[in-house]
């Protein structure tokens, strides 16, 4: 399927750090459909060759295994094109249209035009409305067109609804692809495969066998140079409303009737609607917000949040959130779901831990321990199942955990596809399973809003935690209250 990938903001950080490397890897792996082109758009004046040289230069700084050889880059560069345009100038859209509609027989396209056109919004979200509107006006919204939107999609429910309204005025729902890059991760897709492709797990995937579920999205980094942006956002909006909740839906959803995108998204939406709503009292009890102070991360002394560049001196912005919730349905009644995310934590570590219940009657010492399934998302993708076994060769009756490790990188090394690469290929092919539907996104906002409201009227502000720790002590107490512990404390 020939395609045109048109990138608004083709010279920006997102385009460079995520999109172009993913496109290059897809090309390198022979995954890109034939007859593809990328058109980068921004306000600078550059020729195609200057843009290619700019990209070539940037590749010089990436890890050797991700860097193209001269031949690989020469092949890749043929896909890259650049046009100057300012999205606030309606007449500039005519130039984009001309470029897309130019017959390009030499690229082996049937009829000259691409079968699919993907517009990728890699520019400030304030520009999304004007871009959508102008694409609609220019007639660049036909059935072969898709538009990809990156976070942040709104600041609260009302602003998210407004973005969706504008997108909907030009595009149908199935043309709008909202990226959540955690959904592109192999381990998340394998979680679906594990649950719905194997008979082994689904009978146990319920309150009778599962004691609690923990989702941790921990970052070692601070806010860097983006203090001003982060201070307007905070961890709840930046990580919980989107990534953590999307992961929760993948864990908790009922089996969909098919692998069809809407069948899956309908089930995810039901989970979001089943989440226990917050009240001011439950926010005080079940949500911990924190802000990092100076500390040590990986042996390096680092400043506190309030000392970071462009952060207001008295900021009450949270850089850490831990919360307890429940999915109120028959499958999950009473099972705590703990979500935790933060900056400047002990390690860059994203994982979902499913803690099973211990056996009902212990005949071995140590049977009080229980099985645990760990879905690792960062730094590596993988699944690890902890079983209990007798220590090899020893006479001891004591059981110890042994792990059954599924290392996707090793097992499927030749077919490995990065998360962003996968999402990009899906966007080109029109596979919507891994993109977030507007109703899911809005429901997630609806659920976090009471927390934002409660915090806004609570003068106590976030609890301090030392950089390099696992957040405020209250986060451990939140889990300990139910008789459990976070994975690293077990
Ligand atoms: P950025 O580095 O500031 O890049 C913005 C791009 O938009 C530049 O290419 C800029 O080029 C172009 N641009 C700005 N105004 C324009 C206009 N009027 N007409 C045409 N082009 C214009 O921003 P970014 O970090 O890539 O972020 C882009 C979006 O992705 C944001 O929504 C951000 O929140 C989101 N995002 C970014 C990341 C990331 O890792 N960076 C991760 C997740 C989500 P000119 O100034 O030359 O026109």
XYZ file of C-alpha atoms and ligand atoms in Angstrom:
538
model
C 0.000 0.000 0.000
C 1.761 3.177 -1.173
C 1.660 6.028 1.316
C 2.471 9.669 1.928
C 3.414 10.459 5.499
C 3.086 14.204 5.992
C 4.682 15.492 9.185
C 3.595 18.864 10.555
C 6.622 19.892 12.603
C 9.065 17.770 10.594
C 12.109 19.505 12.096
C 11.015 19.266 15.747
C 12.121 17.082 18.621
C 9.330 14.510 18.347
C 9.868 14.086 14.603
C 13.553 13.579 15.110
C 13.617 11.519 18.302
C 10.734 9.154 17.552
C 9.235 9.379 14.101
C 12.194 9.496 11.715
C 14.206 6.808 13.560
C 11.089 4.571 13.571
C 10.578 5.144 9.858
C 14.227 4.375 9.212
C 14.068 1.128 11.208
C 10.889 0.086 9.391
C 12.677 0.719 6.095
C 15.754 -1.153 7.272
C 13.627 -4.132 8.311
C 11.901 -4.168 4.933
C 8.562 -3.476 6.629
C 7.663 -0.258 4.835
C 5.225 -0.711 1.992
C 6.623 0.199 -1.440
C 5.918 3.609 -2.913
C 6.178 5.523 0.353
C 7.289 9.126 0.892
C 7.692 11.374 3.897
C 7.013 15.079 3.594
C 8.377 17.147 6.474
C 6.772 20.567 6.975
C 8.014 23.509 9.041
C 8.548 27.249 8.635
C 12.269 27.134 7.782
C 13.346 27.415 4.185
C 15.199 24.204 3.175
C 15.540 22.081 0.070
C 14.931 18.316 0.106
C 18.688 17.783 0.070
C 19.241 20.171 2.966
C 16.614 18.338 4.985
C 18.250 14.994 4.163
C 21.642 16.373 5.225
C 20.086 17.624 8.486
C 18.680 14.168 9.231
C 21.964 12.499 8.249
C 23.804 14.731 10.679
C 21.445 13.886 13.512
C 21.864 10.159 12.937
C 25.577 10.602 13.625
C 24.718 11.042 17.313
C 22.661 7.853 17.822
C 23.816 4.414 19.060
C 25.816 2.468 16.489
C 23.198 -0.276 16.071
C 20.521 2.305 15.259
C 22.711 4.329 12.891
C 22.393 3.798 9.126
C 25.346 2.825 6.970
C 26.011 5.075 3.965
C 24.092 2.749 1.651
C 21.200 2.416 4.073
C 20.938 6.172 4.461
C 21.125 6.743 0.712
C 18.183 4.362 0.262
C 16.242 5.923 3.147
C 16.951 9.502 2.033
C 15.012 8.934 -1.189
C 11.854 8.828 0.911
C 12.510 12.175 2.585
C 11.120 15.452 1.267
C 10.717 18.885 2.783
C 8.454 21.886 2.117
C 8.320 25.183 3.932
C 4.871 25.986 5.281
C 3.249 27.863 8.115
C 0.124 26.116 9.321
C -1.385 29.425 10.390
C -1.437 30.505 6.738
C -4.456 28.847 5.069
C -3.040 29.363 1.562
C -0.020 27.201 2.432
C -2.255 24.105 2.539
C -2.768 24.365 -1.212
C 0.962 23.663 -1.647
C 0.689 20.535 0.506
C -2.294 19.415 -1.530
C -0.424 19.930 -4.797
C 2.489 17.903 -3.488
C 0.208 15.033 -2.453
C -1.775 15.082 -5.669
C 1.160 15.297 -8.071
C 1.195 12.049 -10.035
C 4.459 10.237 -9.241
C 4.562 7.395 -11.729
C 8.306 7.036 -11.258
C 7.733 5.740 -7.734
C 5.730 2.838 -9.099
C 2.407 3.963 -7.653
C -0.718 2.839 -9.426
C -2.318 5.999 -10.824
C 0.551 8.067 -9.441
C -1.018 9.029 -6.089
C -0.518 7.349 -2.745
C -3.234 4.935 -1.622
C -2.922 6.244 1.942
C -2.108 9.670 3.294
C -1.137 9.962 6.963
C -0.899 13.417 8.521
C 1.223 13.317 11.637
C 0.841 16.168 14.147
C 4.355 16.614 15.516
C 3.818 20.217 16.445
C 2.352 22.128 19.356
C -1.167 20.915 20.317
C -2.421 24.518 20.069
C -1.952 24.145 16.318
C -4.011 20.909 15.995
C -7.350 22.722 15.562
C -6.125 25.017 12.804
C -4.396 22.138 11.010
C -7.508 19.920 11.124
C -9.729 22.753 10.004
C -7.493 23.653 7.083
C -7.044 20.030 6.020
C -10.838 19.779 5.900
C -11.169 23.018 3.926
C -8.503 21.900 1.461
C -10.357 18.623 0.913
C -7.462 16.686 2.430
C -9.784 14.561 4.559
C -10.977 11.891 2.115
C -11.414 8.257 3.154
C -7.780 7.418 2.326
C -6.551 10.018 4.863
C -5.642 9.410 8.516
C -4.469 11.877 11.098
C -2.143 10.895 13.957
C -2.312 12.849 17.224
C 0.330 12.720 19.960
C -0.180 13.579 23.584
C -0.983 15.880 25.280
C -4.576 15.697 24.095
C -6.089 18.232 26.390
C -5.444 19.526 29.862
C -8.762 18.386 31.291
C -12.036 16.904 30.075
C -13.348 20.125 28.523
C -10.186 20.820 26.514
C -9.983 17.175 25.382
C -13.590 17.336 24.234
C -12.851 20.553 22.358
C -9.916 18.962 20.512
C -12.076 15.962 19.657
C -14.835 18.252 18.405
C -12.450 20.028 16.061
C -10.909 16.771 14.831
C -14.391 15.341 14.279
C -15.449 18.378 12.257
C -12.953 17.316 9.578
C -12.388 13.577 10.141
C -14.392 10.505 11.083
C -13.460 8.753 14.331
C -11.727 5.900 12.499
C -9.500 8.430 10.699
C -8.154 9.914 13.966
C -5.349 7.895 15.543
C -4.369 8.896 19.078
C -0.962 7.541 19.970
C -0.130 6.064 23.345
C 3.335 4.729 22.794
C 3.100 2.244 25.680
C 0.509 0.364 23.623
C 3.120 -0.182 20.906
C 5.358 -2.145 23.252
C 5.819 -5.812 22.449
C 5.137 -6.813 26.069
C 1.750 -5.074 26.039
C 0.751 -6.809 22.824
C 2.002 -10.061 24.270
C -0.122 -9.471 27.311
C -3.135 -9.645 24.974
C -1.675 -12.754 23.325
C -0.988 -14.312 26.710
C -4.495 -13.673 27.983
C -6.528 -14.369 24.870
C -4.292 -16.737 22.870
C -3.547 -19.202 25.677
C -6.007 -21.247 27.699
C -3.719 -21.225 30.719
C -4.175 -17.759 32.192
C -7.726 -16.611 31.579
C -9.358 -18.945 34.150
C -7.026 -17.460 36.788
C -7.392 -13.872 35.629
C -9.879 -12.800 38.266
C -10.428 -11.870 41.876
C -10.430 -15.484 43.094
C -6.771 -15.946 42.056
C -5.289 -12.465 41.897
C -4.489 -10.556 45.080
C -3.483 -7.213 43.595
C -2.085 -5.553 40.493
C 0.651 -2.928 40.438
C 1.491 -0.659 37.529
C 4.745 1.274 37.918
C 6.036 3.801 35.375
C 9.206 5.104 37.004
C 11.668 7.497 35.442
C 15.188 8.241 36.652
C 15.298 11.544 34.782
C 14.005 14.865 36.070
C 12.225 17.539 34.041
C 15.376 18.658 32.224
C 14.892 21.865 30.245
C 11.131 21.408 30.019
C 10.369 22.687 33.534
C 7.844 25.242 32.297
C 5.909 22.682 30.249
C 6.021 20.092 33.031
C 4.907 22.539 35.676
C 1.668 23.094 33.729
C 1.153 19.356 33.430
C 2.347 17.233 36.376
C 2.561 13.465 36.720
C -1.189 12.807 36.856
C -1.853 14.412 33.485
C 1.460 13.421 31.920
C 1.453 9.714 32.832
C -1.612 8.506 34.721
C -4.506 9.852 32.628
C -3.068 8.256 29.504
C -0.327 5.620 29.830
C -1.069 4.088 33.234
C -4.811 3.931 32.581
C -4.318 2.442 29.133
C -2.168 -0.294 30.657
C -4.782 -0.880 33.331
C -7.459 -1.384 30.659
C -5.299 -3.960 28.878
C -4.941 -5.922 32.105
C -8.520 -5.659 33.294
C -10.585 -5.838 30.095
C -12.960 -8.693 29.381
C -12.084 -10.919 26.411
C -13.212 -9.031 23.286
C -15.400 -10.908 20.808
C -12.752 -10.455 18.090
C -9.401 -8.827 17.417
C -11.234 -5.979 15.747
C -10.207 -2.491 16.921
C -13.632 -1.458 18.136
C -14.295 -4.788 19.860
C -11.105 -4.204 21.868
C -11.736 -0.531 22.494
C -15.324 -1.198 23.613
C -13.959 -3.526 26.309
C -11.283 -1.012 27.369
C -13.922 1.681 27.651
C -16.016 -0.567 29.920
C -13.033 -0.886 32.266
C -12.591 2.884 32.416
C -16.282 3.256 33.181
C -15.990 0.641 35.951
C -13.176 2.395 37.810
C -14.169 3.414 41.295
C -14.915 7.156 41.155
C -12.897 9.431 43.428
C -14.462 11.636 46.094
C -12.570 14.323 48.069
C -12.325 11.810 50.957
C -10.998 8.967 48.794
C -8.472 11.298 47.129
C -7.103 12.128 50.585
C -6.977 8.427 51.485
C -6.079 6.681 48.221
C -3.913 9.139 46.283
C -0.389 10.221 47.205
C 1.257 13.100 45.388
C 4.931 13.889 45.737
C 7.614 16.265 44.514
C 11.302 15.402 44.357
C 13.954 17.117 46.394
C 17.705 16.992 45.776
C 19.217 13.521 45.962
C 21.327 10.985 44.141
C 20.337 9.086 41.029
C 22.727 6.434 39.678
C 25.559 7.888 41.749
C 24.999 11.450 40.474
C 23.894 14.288 42.741
C 20.821 15.922 41.224
C 18.847 19.049 42.157
C 15.346 19.122 43.548
C 12.336 19.964 41.368
C 12.101 23.527 42.699
C 15.718 24.177 41.671
C 15.128 22.977 38.088
C 15.246 25.416 35.189
C 12.017 27.336 34.488
C 10.184 25.867 37.516
C 8.401 28.473 39.685
C 9.968 28.716 43.151
C 6.818 27.771 45.078
C 5.443 25.244 42.597
C 2.969 22.680 43.949
C 3.249 20.563 40.810
C 3.404 16.824 41.500
C 6.303 14.855 40.041
C 5.035 11.638 41.646
C 1.656 9.975 42.019
C 0.687 6.696 43.632
C -2.937 5.704 43.842
C -5.196 2.820 44.711
C -8.280 2.063 42.723
C -10.677 -0.784 42.009
C -12.450 -2.025 38.908
C -16.014 -2.368 40.034
C -17.289 -5.467 38.270
C -17.724 -9.183 38.988
C -14.258 -10.151 37.768
C -12.307 -7.651 39.861
C -14.490 -6.675 42.842
C -12.256 -5.885 45.817
C -8.921 -6.372 44.006
C -6.720 -3.313 44.511
C -5.051 -1.832 41.445
C -2.088 0.328 42.457
C -0.751 2.855 39.956
C 2.521 4.648 40.533
C 4.583 6.996 38.415
C 7.235 9.583 39.055
C 10.358 11.387 38.004
C 13.761 11.014 39.647
C 12.887 7.644 41.103
C 15.302 4.844 41.990
C 15.447 3.442 38.463
C 13.980 3.762 34.994
C 11.609 0.943 35.390
C 8.198 0.444 33.846
C 6.362 -2.735 34.687
C 3.052 -4.315 35.548
C 3.084 -6.843 38.358
C 0.213 -9.268 38.754
C 0.418 -10.748 42.248
C -1.467 -14.018 42.538
C -2.885 -15.304 45.796
C -0.898 -17.889 47.748
C -2.045 -21.526 47.736
C -5.028 -22.068 50.061
C -3.294 -24.721 52.181
C 0.468 -24.687 52.713
C 2.288 -28.014 53.009
C 5.764 -26.598 52.331
C 7.490 -23.960 54.363
C 7.588 -20.813 52.272
C 4.265 -21.501 50.549
C 3.030 -18.235 51.965
C 4.800 -16.733 48.963
C 2.812 -16.512 45.782
C 3.173 -16.575 42.017
C 3.823 -13.350 40.272
C 3.610 -12.348 36.629
C 5.780 -9.381 35.705
C 5.176 -7.610 32.416
C 8.287 -5.544 31.815
C 7.975 -2.487 29.634
C 11.211 -0.621 30.354
C 14.165 -0.709 30.163
C 13.494 -3.994 28.278
C 10.311 -5.603 27.064
C 9.526 -9.014 28.471
C 7.327 -11.272 30.548
C 8.509 -13.088 33.630
C 6.473 -15.643 35.521
C 7.634 -16.385 39.049
C 6.897 -19.926 40.172
C 7.786 -21.541 43.467
C 10.069 -24.540 43.449
C 12.303 -26.548 45.710
C 15.898 -25.474 45.544
C 17.763 -27.861 43.235
C 19.691 -30.614 45.030
C 18.998 -29.333 48.488
C 17.254 -31.384 51.170
C 15.475 -28.301 52.352
C 11.705 -28.269 52.147
C 11.812 -24.516 51.675
C 10.294 -23.172 48.455
C 12.022 -20.431 46.501
C 10.851 -18.374 43.567
C 12.255 -19.289 40.149
C 11.369 -17.276 37.134
C 10.225 -18.398 33.752
C 11.630 -15.679 31.566
C 10.257 -14.856 28.152
C 12.807 -12.626 26.539
C 11.183 -11.328 23.361
C 14.402 -9.840 22.104
C 16.064 -13.255 22.162
C 13.097 -15.380 21.175
C 12.061 -13.320 18.175
C 15.271 -11.411 17.491
C 14.908 -11.434 13.714
C 11.348 -10.066 13.813
C 11.840 -7.417 16.460
C 9.913 -4.196 15.801
C 10.220 -1.147 18.071
C 7.124 0.363 19.701
C 7.009 3.537 17.667
C 7.850 1.634 14.500
C 4.924 -0.685 15.133
C 2.547 2.240 15.688
C 3.763 3.990 12.568
C 3.309 0.862 10.435
C -0.164 0.392 11.934
C -1.060 4.013 11.166
C 0.012 3.539 7.545
C -1.883 0.243 7.258
C -4.962 1.621 9.049
C -4.833 -0.928 11.894
C -6.497 0.884 14.763
C -6.201 -1.663 17.609
C -3.339 0.126 19.335
C -4.734 3.647 19.063
C -6.951 5.281 21.651
C -10.548 6.136 20.753
C -11.923 9.551 21.742
C -14.457 8.100 24.199
C -11.711 6.186 26.045
C -9.604 9.321 26.252
C -12.505 11.420 27.521
C -13.550 8.809 30.082
C -9.984 8.739 31.423
C -10.148 12.524 31.891
C -13.517 12.204 33.594
C -11.981 9.770 36.088
C -8.892 11.858 36.974
C -10.696 15.207 37.208
C -11.922 14.792 40.830
C -8.293 14.232 41.836
C -7.230 17.452 40.119
C -10.098 19.308 41.783
C -9.306 17.919 45.238
C -5.635 18.861 44.899
C -6.467 22.362 43.701
C -8.337 23.021 46.944
C -5.843 21.285 49.237
C -3.167 23.679 50.552
C -1.031 20.774 51.837
C 0.590 20.326 48.414
C 2.768 17.401 47.353
C 4.870 15.408 49.824
C 8.627 15.729 49.371
C 10.733 12.706 48.417
C 14.457 12.396 47.853
C 15.573 12.010 44.242
C 16.705 8.405 43.786
C 14.124 6.999 46.232
C 10.809 5.310 45.358
C 8.688 8.312 46.311
C 7.194 9.477 49.615
C 6.818 6.920 52.422
C 3.052 7.418 52.171
C 3.162 5.496 48.854
C 4.419 2.399 50.686
C 1.846 2.933 53.426
C -0.920 3.041 50.788
C -0.122 -0.527 49.757
C 0.843 -1.759 53.235
C -2.609 -0.758 54.483
C -4.054 -3.633 52.423
C -1.342 -6.013 53.677
C 0.726 -5.811 50.468
C 4.010 -4.240 49.360
C 5.378 -2.747 46.150
C 7.380 -5.240 44.107
C 10.799 -3.831 45.084
C 9.875 -4.018 48.782
C 8.820 -7.678 48.724
P 9.262 21.170 18.906
O 10.581 20.543 19.018
O 9.062 22.552 19.388
O 8.876 21.130 17.352
C 7.788 21.828 16.808
C 7.826 21.698 15.291
O 6.725 22.403 14.757
C 9.069 22.287 14.638
O 9.395 21.522 13.495
C 8.602 23.676 14.234
O 9.409 24.153 13.208
C 7.178 23.358 13.790
N 6.269 24.493 13.816
C 6.043 25.344 14.856
N 5.142 26.289 14.500
C 4.778 26.009 13.222
C 3.884 26.616 12.295
N 3.167 27.706 12.607
N 3.774 26.063 11.070
C 4.482 24.973 10.727
N 5.346 24.365 11.551
C 5.493 24.877 12.780
O 8.130 20.281 19.610
P 8.157 18.718 19.907
O 8.866 18.467 21.185
O 8.614 17.986 18.701
O 6.637 18.420 20.205
C 5.652 18.318 19.186
C 4.391 17.702 19.755
O 4.621 16.386 20.190
C 3.839 18.422 20.976
O 2.448 18.264 20.951
C 4.425 17.637 22.124
O 3.707 17.782 23.308
C 4.304 16.247 21.561
N 5.211 15.267 22.150
C 6.554 15.454 22.082
C 7.401 14.493 22.580
C 8.888 14.644 22.495
O 9.575 13.687 22.838
N 9.402 15.743 22.036
C 6.877 13.331 23.190
C 5.494 13.173 23.238
C 4.676 14.148 22.703
P 9.526 25.751 12.880
O 9.582 26.465 14.183
O 10.770 25.855 12.062
O 8.319 26.072 12.097
